[in-house]
Coordinates of C-alpha atoms (C1' of nucleotides) in Angstrom, one line a residue:
Chain A
X14 CA 33.3 30.9 31.3
X15 CA 31.6 32.9 33.9
X16 CA 31.3 31.5 37.4
X17 CA 27.6 31.0 37.4
X18 CA 26.1 28.0 35.5
X19 CA 23.8 29.0 32.8
X20 CA 20.1 28.4 33.1
X21 CA 18.1 27.3 30.1
X22 CA 15.3 29.6 29.1
X23 CA 12.9 26.7 28.9
X24 CA 13.3 26.0 32.6
X25 CA 13.2 29.7 33.6
X26 CA 9.9 30.3 31.8
X27 CA 8.3 27.7 34.1
X28 CA 10.0 28.7 37.3
X29 CA 8.2 29.9 40.4
X30 CA 11.4 30.7 42.3
X31 CA 11.4 34.4 42.1
X32 CA 14.3 36.2 43.5
X33 CA 16.9 33.6 42.5
X34 CA 20.0 34.8 40.7
X35 CA 20.5 33.3 37.2
X36 CA 22.7 33.6 34.2
X37 CA 21.2 33.2 30.8
X38 CA 23.1 33.0 27.5
X39 CA 21.5 33.2 24.1
X40 CA 20.9 35.3 21.0
X41 CA 19.0 38.6 20.9
X42 CA 15.8 38.5 19.0
X43 CA 14.8 42.1 19.5
X44 CA 15.9 45.0 21.7
X45 CA 12.9 47.2 22.5
X46 CA 12.8 50.6 24.0
X47 CA 16.5 50.6 24.9
X48 CA 15.8 48.3 27.8
X49 CA 13.9 45.1 26.9
X50 CA 16.0 42.3 25.4
X51 CA 14.1 39.3 24.1
X52 CA 16.7 36.5 24.4
X53 CA 16.3 33.0 22.8
X54 CA 18.7 30.2 23.5
X55 CA 17.0 27.5 21.4
X56 CA 15.8 25.5 24.4
X57 CA 12.3 26.9 24.0
X58 CA 10.4 28.5 21.2
X59 CA 9.6 31.3 23.6
X60 CA 12.0 34.1 24.6
X61 CA 12.9 35.4 28.0
X62 CA 12.7 39.2 28.5
X63 CA 15.8 40.7 30.2
X64 CA 15.4 44.2 31.4
X65 CA 18.5 46.4 31.4
X66 CA 18.8 49.7 33.3
X67 CA 19.8 52.0 30.4
X68 CA 20.5 54.9 32.8
X69 CA 23.4 53.0 34.4
X70 CA 24.5 50.9 31.4
X71 CA 27.2 52.4 29.1
X72 CA 25.8 53.6 25.8
X73 CA 28.6 51.8 23.9
X74 CA 27.3 48.5 25.4
X75 CA 23.6 49.3 24.7
X76 CA 24.5 49.9 21.0
X77 CA 25.9 46.4 20.7
X78 CA 22.7 44.8 21.8
X79 CA 21.4 44.1 18.3
X80 CA 19.2 41.5 16.7
X81 CA 21.3 38.4 16.3
X82 CA 24.1 39.3 18.8
X83 CA 25.0 36.7 21.5
X84 CA 24.7 37.9 25.0
X85 CA 25.1 36.6 28.6
X86 CA 22.9 38.3 31.2
X87 CA 23.0 37.7 35.0
X88 CA 20.4 39.0 37.3
X89 CA 17.4 38.3 39.5
X90 CA 14.4 36.4 38.3
X91 CA 11.3 38.5 39.0
X92 CA 7.6 38.5 38.2
X93 CA 7.3 40.7 35.2
X94 CA 6.2 44.3 35.8
X95 CA 4.7 44.5 32.4
X96 CA 2.0 42.5 30.6
X97 CA 2.8 39.9 28.0
X98 CA 5.1 37.7 30.0
X99 CA 5.1 36.0 33.4
X100 CA 8.8 36.2 34.3
X101 CA 11.7 38.4 33.4
X102 CA 15.2 39.0 34.4
X103 CA 16.4 42.2 36.1
X104 CA 19.8 42.5 34.5
X105 CA 22.7 43.2 36.9
X106 CA 25.5 42.1 34.6
X107 CA 25.5 42.1 30.8
X108 CA 28.1 40.7 28.5
X109 CA 28.2 40.8 24.8
X110 CA 29.6 37.4 23.8
X111 CA 29.4 37.9 20.1
X112 CA 28.6 41.1 18.2
X113 CA 26.2 41.1 15.2
X114 CA 26.4 43.8 12.7
X115 CA 22.8 44.9 12.3
X116 CA 23.5 46.3 8.9
X117 CA 24.6 43.0 7.5
X118 CA 22.5 40.5 9.5
X119 CA 19.7 39.3 7.2
X120 CA 17.2 38.3 9.9
X121 CA 15.0 41.1 11.1
X122 CA 12.3 41.2 13.7
X123 CA 9.6 40.8 11.0
X124 CA 8.0 38.1 9.0
X125 CA 10.2 36.6 6.3
X126 CA 9.1 34.5 3.4
X127 CA 10.0 30.8 3.5
X128 CA 11.7 31.2 0.1
X129 CA 14.0 33.9 1.5
X130 CA 14.8 31.8 4.6
X131 CA 15.6 28.9 2.4
X132 CA 18.4 31.0 0.8
X133 CA 19.9 31.6 4.2
X134 CA 19.3 28.1 5.6
X135 CA 22.4 28.4 7.7
X136 CA 20.6 31.1 9.7
X137 CA 17.0 30.1 9.6
X138 CA 17.4 27.8 12.6
X139 CA 17.2 31.1 14.6
X140 CA 13.6 31.8 13.6
X141 CA 10.6 30.6 15.6
X142 CA 9.2 28.6 12.7
X143 CA 12.4 26.6 12.1
X144 CA 13.0 26.2 15.8
X145 CA 9.6 24.6 16.0
X146 CA 9.9 22.5 12.9
X147 CA 13.3 21.0 13.8
X148 CA 12.2 20.3 17.4
X149 CA 9.3 18.4 16.0
X150 CA 11.6 16.6 13.6
X151 CA 13.8 15.6 16.4
X152 CA 10.9 14.4 18.5
X153 CA 9.6 12.3 15.6
X154 CA 13.0 10.7 15.0
X155 CA 13.3 9.8 18.6
X156 CA 9.7 8.4 18.7
X157 CA 10.5 6.2 15.8
X158 CA 13.4 4.6 17.5
X159 CA 11.4 4.3 20.7
X160 CA 8.5 2.6 19.0
X161 CA 10.7 0.0 17.3
X162 CA 12.9 -0.5 20.3
X163 CA 9.9 -1.2 22.6
X164 CA 8.8 -3.9 20.1
X165 CA 12.1 -5.6 19.9
X166 CA 13.0 -4.6 16.4
X167 CA 16.7 -4.5 15.6
X168 CA 18.0 -1.2 14.2
X169 CA 20.1 -2.2 11.1
X170 CA 22.5 0.0 9.3
X171 CA 22.3 -0.9 5.6
X172 CA 25.0 0.5 3.3
X173 CA 24.9 4.0 1.9
X174 CA 27.2 3.0 -1.0
X175 CA 25.8 0.1 -3.0
X176 CA 27.2 -2.0 -5.8
X177 CA 24.0 -3.2 -7.1
X178 CA 22.1 -1.2 -9.7
X179 CA 19.1 -3.5 -9.8
X180 CA 16.9 -2.0 -7.1
X181 CA 14.8 -0.3 -9.6
X182 CA 13.7 2.5 -7.4
X183 CA 14.8 5.4 -9.5
X184 CA 17.9 7.1 -10.9
X185 CA 21.0 6.8 -8.8
X186 CA 24.0 9.1 -7.9
X187 CA 27.3 7.6 -9.0
X188 CA 30.1 7.2 -6.5
X189 CA 33.5 7.2 -8.0
X190 CA 37.1 8.3 -7.4
X191 CA 38.0 8.1 -11.1
X192 CA 39.4 11.2 -12.7
X193 CA 36.5 12.4 -14.8
X194 CA 38.8 14.3 -17.1
X195 CA 40.8 11.2 -17.8
X196 CA 38.7 8.1 -17.6
X197 CA 40.3 4.7 -17.8
X198 CA 39.0 2.7 -20.8
X199 CA 38.8 -0.9 -21.6
X200 CA 39.7 -2.3 -25.0
X201 CA 36.2 -1.8 -26.4
X202 CA 36.2 1.9 -25.2
X203 CA 33.8 1.6 -22.3
X204 CA 34.8 2.9 -18.9
X205 CA 37.0 0.5 -16.9
X206 CA 35.4 0.3 -13.5
X207 CA 38.0 -2.2 -12.4
X208 CA 40.2 0.8 -11.9
X209 CA 37.6 2.6 -9.7
X210 CA 37.9 2.6 -5.9
X211 CA 35.7 -0.5 -5.3
X212 CA 36.8 -2.2 -8.5
X213 CA 33.2 -1.9 -9.9
X214 CA 30.6 0.7 -10.6
X215 CA 29.0 2.0 -7.4
X216 CA 26.1 4.3 -6.4
X217 CA 24.4 5.9 -3.4
X218 CA 21.6 3.8 -2.1
X219 CA 18.0 4.4 -3.2
X220 CA 16.6 2.0 -0.6
X221 CA 17.9 -0.3 2.2
X222 CA 15.1 -2.7 1.6
X223 CA 16.9 -5.6 -0.1
X224 CA 19.6 -5.6 2.6
X225 CA 16.9 -5.2 5.2
X226 CA 15.2 -8.3 4.0
X227 CA 18.4 -10.3 4.5
X228 CA 18.6 -9.1 8.1
X229 CA 14.8 -9.7 8.8
X230 CA 15.2 -13.3 7.7
X231 CA 17.6 -13.7 10.6
X232 CA 16.5 -11.3 13.3
X233 CA 12.8 -11.5 12.6
X234 CA 12.1 -7.9 12.9
X235 CA 14.4 -5.1 11.8
X236 CA 14.2 -1.5 10.7
X237 CA 16.5 0.9 9.0
X238 CA 16.5 4.7 9.4
X239 CA 19.0 6.5 7.2
X240 CA 19.7 8.8 4.3
X241 CA 18.5 7.8 0.9
X242 CA 19.4 9.3 -2.5
X243 CA 17.5 9.7 -5.7
X244 CA 18.9 11.5 -8.7
X245 CA 15.4 12.1 -10.1
X246 CA 14.9 15.6 -11.6
X247 CA 11.9 16.1 -9.4
X248 CA 10.9 19.7 -8.7
X249 CA 8.0 19.5 -6.3
X250 CA 7.1 20.4 -2.8
X251 CA 7.4 16.7 -1.7
X252 CA 10.6 15.4 -3.3
X253 CA 14.3 15.7 -2.2
X254 CA 17.4 14.2 -3.8
X255 CA 18.6 13.4 -0.3
X256 CA 16.0 12.3 2.2
X257 CA 15.6 10.1 5.3
X258 CA 13.6 6.9 5.1
X259 CA 12.5 4.4 7.7
X260 CA 12.3 0.9 6.3
X261 CA 11.0 -1.9 8.6
X262 CA 11.2 -5.4 7.4
X263 CA 9.5 -8.3 9.2
X264 CA 9.6 -12.0 8.9
X265 CA 6.4 -13.9 9.2
X266 CA 4.3 -10.8 8.6
X267 CA 1.6 -10.9 5.9
X268 CA 0.0 -7.8 4.3
X269 CA -2.5 -7.2 7.1
X270 CA 0.2 -7.4 9.8
X271 CA 2.3 -5.0 7.7
X272 CA -0.6 -2.5 7.5
X273 CA -1.3 -2.8 11.2
X274 CA 2.3 -2.1 12.0
X275 CA 2.5 0.9 9.7
X276 CA -0.8 2.4 11.1
X277 CA 0.4 1.8 14.7
X278 CA 3.8 3.4 14.0
X279 CA 2.3 6.5 12.5
X280 CA -0.2 7.0 15.3
X281 CA 2.4 6.3 17.9
X282 CA 4.8 9.0 16.6
X283 CA 2.1 11.5 16.0
X284 CA 0.9 11.0 19.6
X285 CA 4.5 11.4 20.8
X286 CA 4.8 14.7 19.0
X287 CA 1.4 15.9 20.5
X288 CA 2.5 14.9 24.0
X289 CA 6.0 16.3 23.8
X290 CA 5.9 19.3 21.5
X291 CA 2.8 21.2 22.5
X292 CA 4.4 24.6 22.4
X293 CA 5.9 24.0 19.0
X294 CA 2.7 22.5 17.6
X295 CA 0.7 25.4 19.0
X296 CA 3.0 27.8 17.3
X297 CA 2.9 25.9 14.0
X298 CA -0.9 25.8 14.2
X299 CA -1.0 29.5 14.4
X300 CA 1.5 29.9 11.6
X301 CA -0.6 27.7 9.4
X302 CA -3.7 29.7 10.2
X303 CA -2.0 32.9 9.3
X304 CA -0.7 31.4 6.1
X305 CA -4.2 30.1 5.1
X306 CA -5.7 33.6 5.6
X307 CA -4.1 34.4 2.3
X308 CA -6.0 31.6 0.5
X309 CA -9.6 31.6 -0.6
X310 CA -12.0 30.1 1.9
X311 CA -12.6 26.8 -0.1
X312 CA -8.8 26.1 -0.1
X313 CA -8.3 26.4 3.6
X314 CA -8.1 23.3 5.8
X315 CA -11.2 22.3 7.6
X316 CA -9.3 21.3 10.7
X317 CA -6.6 23.2 12.4
X318 CA -3.2 21.5 12.8
X319 CA -3.7 20.0 16.3
X320 CA -7.3 18.9 15.6
X321 CA -6.1 17.3 12.4
X322 CA -3.4 15.3 14.2
X323 CA -5.9 14.2 16.9
X324 CA -8.4 13.2 14.3
X325 CA -5.8 11.1 12.7
X326 CA -5.2 9.2 16.0
X327 CA -8.9 8.7 16.8
X328 CA -9.9 7.2 13.4
X329 CA -8.9 3.9 11.7
X330 CA -7.2 4.4 8.4
X331 CA -9.5 3.4 5.5
X332 CA -8.3 0.2 3.9
X333 CA -9.5 -0.5 0.4
X334 CA -8.1 -2.4 -2.6
X335 CA -7.0 -0.8 -5.8
X336 CA -10.0 -2.4 -7.5
X337 CA -12.4 -0.8 -5.0
X338 CA -10.6 2.6 -5.4
X339 CA -11.1 2.4 -9.2
X340 CA -14.8 1.8 -8.7
X341 CA -15.2 4.8 -6.3
X342 CA -13.2 7.0 -8.7
X343 CA -15.1 5.8 -11.8
X344 CA -18.4 6.8 -10.1
X345 CA -17.1 10.0 -8.6
X346 CA -18.4 13.4 -9.6
X347 CA -15.1 14.8 -11.0
X348 CA -14.7 11.7 -13.2
X349 CA -18.3 11.8 -14.5
X350 CA -18.2 15.6 -15.0
X351 CA -14.8 15.1 -16.7
X352 CA -13.1 17.4 -14.2
X353 CA -10.1 15.0 -13.7
X354 CA -7.3 15.7 -16.1
X355 CA -6.8 12.0 -16.4
X356 CA -10.2 10.2 -16.5
X357 CA -10.6 6.8 -14.9
X358 CA -11.9 4.4 -17.5
X359 CA -10.3 1.0 -17.1
X360 CA -8.8 -1.1 -14.5
X361 CA -5.0 -1.1 -14.7
X362 CA -4.3 2.6 -14.9
X363 CA -1.9 4.0 -12.4
X364 CA -3.6 6.5 -10.0
X365 CA -2.6 10.1 -10.6
X366 CA -2.2 12.4 -7.6
X367 CA -5.5 14.1 -8.4
X368 CA -7.1 10.7 -7.9
X369 CA -5.3 10.0 -4.6
X370 CA -6.2 13.5 -3.4
X371 CA -9.8 12.9 -4.2
X372 CA -9.9 9.6 -2.3
X373 CA -8.1 11.0 0.8
X374 CA -9.3 14.6 0.9
X375 CA -12.8 14.5 -0.5
X376 CA -14.2 10.9 -0.4
X377 CA -12.9 9.4 2.9
X378 CA -11.4 12.6 4.5
X379 CA -8.9 10.6 6.4
X380 CA -5.7 8.5 5.7
X381 CA -6.3 5.7 3.2
X382 CA -4.4 2.5 2.7
X383 CA -4.6 1.2 -0.9
X384 CA -3.8 -2.4 -1.4
X385 CA -3.5 -5.1 -4.2
X386 CA -2.4 -3.0 -7.1
X387 CA -2.0 -4.3 -10.6
X388 CA 1.3 -6.2 -10.9
X389 CA 2.2 -4.3 -14.0
X390 CA 2.6 -1.0 -12.2
X391 CA 4.5 -2.3 -9.1
X392 CA 8.0 -3.5 -8.3
X393 CA 9.3 -7.0 -9.0
X394 CA 9.7 -8.1 -5.3
X395 CA 6.0 -7.8 -4.3
X396 CA 4.1 -11.0 -3.6
X397 CA 1.9 -12.0 -6.4
X398 CA -1.8 -12.7 -5.8
X399 CA -3.3 -15.6 -7.7
X400 CA -4.9 -14.5 -10.9
X401 CA -8.6 -13.6 -10.4
X402 CA -11.7 -14.8 -12.4
X403 CA -11.2 -11.9 -14.8
X404 CA -7.6 -12.8 -15.4
X405 CA -6.2 -9.8 -13.5
X406 CA -2.8 -10.1 -11.8
X407 CA -2.3 -8.1 -8.6
X408 CA 0.4 -7.9 -6.0
X409 CA 0.2 -7.5 -2.2
X410 CA 1.2 -3.9 -2.2
X411 CA 0.0 -1.3 0.2
X412 CA 0.4 2.5 -0.1
X413 CA -0.7 4.8 2.7
X414 CA -2.0 8.1 1.5
X415 CA -2.2 11.2 3.7
X416 CA -4.1 14.4 3.2
X417 CA -2.0 17.1 1.7
X418 CA 1.0 14.8 1.4
X419 CA 0.0 12.0 -0.8
X420 CA 2.0 8.8 -0.5
X421 CA 3.7 8.7 2.9
X422 CA 4.3 4.9 3.1
X423 CA 4.9 2.4 0.3
X424 CA 5.2 -1.2 1.1
X425 CA 4.2 -4.7 0.4
X426 CA 4.3 -8.3 1.4
X427 CA 7.4 -9.7 -0.4
X428 CA 7.4 -12.6 -2.8
X429 CA 8.9 -15.5 -0.9
X430 CA 8.7 -18.1 -3.7
X431 CA 12.0 -18.4 -5.5
X432 CA 10.4 -19.6 -8.7
X433 CA 7.8 -16.8 -8.9
X434 CA 10.4 -14.2 -8.0
X435 CA 12.8 -15.3 -10.6
X436 CA 10.1 -15.4 -13.2
X437 CA 9.0 -11.9 -12.4
X438 CA 12.6 -10.6 -12.4
X439 CA 13.2 -12.0 -15.9
X440 CA 9.9 -10.5 -17.1
X441 CA 11.0 -7.1 -15.8
X442 CA 14.6 -7.5 -17.2
X443 CA 16.3 -7.5 -13.8
X444 CA 19.7 -9.2 -13.9
X445 CA 19.1 -12.3 -11.9
X446 CA 22.7 -13.3 -11.7
X447 CA 23.7 -10.1 -9.9
X448 CA 21.0 -10.6 -7.4
X449 CA 22.0 -14.0 -6.3
X450 CA 22.8 -12.8 -2.8
X451 CA 19.2 -11.6 -2.5
X452 CA 17.7 -14.7 -4.0
X453 CA 19.6 -16.8 -1.4
X454 CA 17.0 -15.7 1.2
X455 CA 14.4 -17.5 -1.0
X456 CA 16.7 -20.5 -1.5
X457 CA 17.5 -21.2 2.1
X458 CA 14.6 -21.2 4.5
X459 CA 12.3 -18.7 2.8
X460 CA 9.4 -17.4 4.8
X461 CA 6.5 -15.0 4.2
X462 CA 7.7 -11.5 5.1
X463 CA 6.7 -7.9 4.6
X464 CA 8.0 -4.4 5.0
X465 CA 7.5 -0.8 4.0
X466 CA 9.2 2.5 3.5
X467 CA 8.2 5.6 5.4
X468 CA 9.4 9.0 4.0
X469 CA 10.6 10.8 7.1
X470 CA 10.4 14.3 5.7
X471 CA 6.8 13.6 4.5
X472 CA 5.9 12.6 8.0
X473 CA 7.5 15.8 9.3
X474 CA 5.6 17.8 6.7
X475 CA 2.3 16.3 7.9
X476 CA 2.9 16.8 11.6
X477 CA 4.3 20.4 11.3
X478 CA 1.7 21.5 8.8
X479 CA 4.5 22.9 6.6
X480 CA 3.8 22.7 2.9
X481 CA 7.2 22.5 1.3
X482 CA 9.5 19.5 2.0
X483 CA 12.5 21.8 1.7
X484 CA 11.4 23.5 4.9
X485 CA 11.5 20.3 7.1
X486 CA 15.1 19.2 6.4
X487 CA 18.0 21.4 7.5
X488 CA 19.8 21.7 4.2
X489 CA 17.6 20.5 1.3
X490 CA 19.3 18.9 -1.7
X491 CA 17.2 19.4 -4.8
X492 CA 18.0 19.6 -8.5
X493 CA 20.4 22.6 -9.0
X494 CA 20.8 23.1 -5.3
X495 CA 23.3 21.7 -2.9
X496 CA 24.2 24.8 -0.9
X497 CA 25.8 24.7 2.5
Chain B
rU11 C1' 11.8 17.0 -17.8
rC12 C1' 6.9 19.4 -19.1
rC13 C1' 3.2 23.5 -18.1
rU14 C1' 2.2 28.2 -15.6
rG15 C1' 3.9 32.4 -13.0
rA16 C1' 7.8 35.4 -11.0
rG17 C1' 12.8 38.0 -10.7
rU18 C1' 12.7 46.2 -9.2
rA19 C1' 16.6 48.9 -2.3
rG20 C1' 18.9 44.3 3.0
rC21 C1' 13.3 42.1 3.2
rU22 C1' 8.1 42.4 1.3
rC23 C1' 6.1 44.7 -2.8
rA24 C1' 4.0 49.0 -6.2
rG25 C1' 5.6 51.0 -10.9
rC26 C1' -0.3 53.2 -15.8
rC27 C1' -0.4 52.9 -23.0
rG28 C1' 7.3 52.5 -23.8
rG29 C1' 8.5 58.9 -22.1
rU30 C1' 12.8 62.2 -19.4
rU31 C1' 14.6 62.6 -11.8
rA32 C1' 12.2 54.4 -10.4
rG33 C1' 8.5 54.7 -5.3
rA34 C1' 6.2 52.7 -0.5
rG35 C1' 6.3 49.8 4.2
rC36 C1' 9.7 47.3 7.2
rA37 C1' 15.0 47.0 8.2
rU38 C1' 19.7 50.2 8.7
rC39 C1' 21.9 55.0 10.4
rU40 C1' 21.1 59.8 13.3
rG41 C1' 18.1 62.2 17.0
rA42 C1' 13.9 62.1 20.5
rC43 C1' 11.1 59.2 24.0
rU44 C1' 11.6 55.5 28.1
rG45 C1' 7.4 49.3 31.0
rU46 C1' 8.2 48.0 25.7
rU47 C1' 5.7 43.3 23.1
rA48 C1' 7.7 42.9 15.2
rA49 C1' 7.9 49.6 20.7
rU50 C1' 6.7 54.6 19.0
rC51 C1' 7.8 59.6 16.7
rA52 C1' 11.0 62.8 13.4
rG53 C1' 14.9 62.9 9.8
rA54 C1' 18.7 60.7 6.5
rG55 C1' 21.3 57.2 3.5
rG56 C1' 20.4 53.1 0.3
rG57 C1' 19.0 50.7 -7.0
rU58 C1' 24.0 46.6 -12.3
rC59 C1' 15.3 47.0 -12.4
rG60 C1' 18.1 38.4 -12.9
rC61 C1' 21.9 38.0 -17.3
rU62 C1' 22.9 38.5 -22.7
rG63 C1' 21.4 40.4 -27.2
rG64 C1' 17.6 42.9 -30.1
rU65 C1' 13.5 46.6 -31.6
rU66 C1' 13.0 52.0 -30.7
rC67 C1' 14.5 59.0 -30.9
rG68 C1' 13.8 56.7 -26.0
rA69 C1' 13.1 50.1 -22.5
rG70 C1' 12.0 48.4 -15.5
rC71 C1' 7.9 48.0 -19.3
rC72 C1' 8.2 45.2 -26.0
rC73 C1' 10.9 40.7 -28.6
rA74 C1' 14.5 36.4 -28.4
rG75 C1' 17.8 33.2 -25.8
rC76 C1' 19.7 31.9 -21.1
rC77 C1' 19.8 31.6 -15.5
rU78 C1' 17.3 31.2 -10.9
rC79 C1' 13.0 30.7 -7.9
rA80 C1' 7.9 29.4 -6.9
rG81 C1' 3.3 26.5 -7.9
rG82 C1' 1.3 22.3 -10.7
rA83 C1' 2.4 17.6 -13.5
rG84 C1' 5.4 13.2 -14.1
rC85 C1' 8.9 10.0 -11.2
rC86 C1' 8.3 8.4 -5.9
rA87 C1' 9.0 8.2 0.0

RNA sequence: UCCUGAGUAGCUCAGCCGGUUAGAGCAUCUGACUGUUAAUCAGAGGGUCGCUGGUUCGAGCCCAGCCUCAGGAGCCA
């Protein structure tokens, strides 16, 4: 440790105290003209320029100032003599803390493709783009806790390892300590899970909702925010095998209250990011514009990133029922001209992503909340509406669709009637016996309640303007990829 | 999992109709310059053309299988 305390570059870039002596420690981004070191310490997306006197500095030291090396510089803060930056440091003492072999270091002072950076995810934090992305991710995570805390919600930690395989939210990852090369068998030849660590078959959670409901029916309002695992073989820009999900669950909330909360939450955290990450968002806005220059005019976004986020805050989300959505889609140009791959003909069909995109990006041009889906295409726990005049059965579901992302929130009012819930579970072949603990909420003091799941990475995608979900989580886990 | 496209130097890419010695820019190294802004200028080094097999006198290029990546679809958050 040197004697002087280190100053963070973020603070230094805003300083007006010229002449003060400071020490800055960070990593070299570029070394120009044998005298200008651009140093970044992660505190800001911007670098500080440190100027070394190459006539008095040993050449062997100058040679070691390479892109990626870690340095400590001490010197006077002065108004920059050159253009392009306000402040710089006149270096009096320079120490190479950690060398970086320029021949082997993969990051160069040039534009790299996101695909390449994904292969070196352990180093991509050192780039401007990922500095900005993960600062925004951090701000959004904090804002979520702040939002719920301000409203008296209890942060509940639901289990990561679960023993129930009845959640019905997709394929699960198995958790076991059994020797896979020598599995214990029962008399009939099936695997004997009694010998496994938990004495039963266990998996990684696909949702904390069911446990969340238990807590909500005691604390009133709770939320979970944790990792979630789906073993789906999904290869898209918006799916991960390991992702983070926020799942609030509220007693005494009906569907409208649920939608109000979700809309309020999304607007709150977006506003928080705008208020606290202006440098990062400004950078990401520029990055997106650069990227879109490659695209044909009609595929570019109409609004720049920051305008888009503000637009989102200033407008109410459009709320329509599934039945209304089908009407709109049926009469839409792409449907009548048969441009949709899947044409909308009858009530009851699940909406394809081309339909969701049409509603959000072409028809309403803002976030849309779709409600009251056909019961057939939704989960067992959703509250059943009474059958309508045309004999249609719907449930009190609500999905929030965002432009460019698709479904960002999926939720519903929950079925609080024990009788109706049990009947539905039997219809959908869900083992009622195993779910007795869950059904107890309906047996003992059941109340109307609601909740939703918000995909955290999808939120980060939207706010940062990134287009691939693998670029908004530090170490993405996707089929055939669990590096680092 | 399905459809489409891609894989050539450290990175980004070009490589004609199958033809003999596979190129460029950036990066790296060497030198020059010294208030630069992804510094500039000059020179040099750098290749298992994804893997395996096949067709051919001859394959980076054609064929088959496989692997990986990207985009779209499905599943969903």
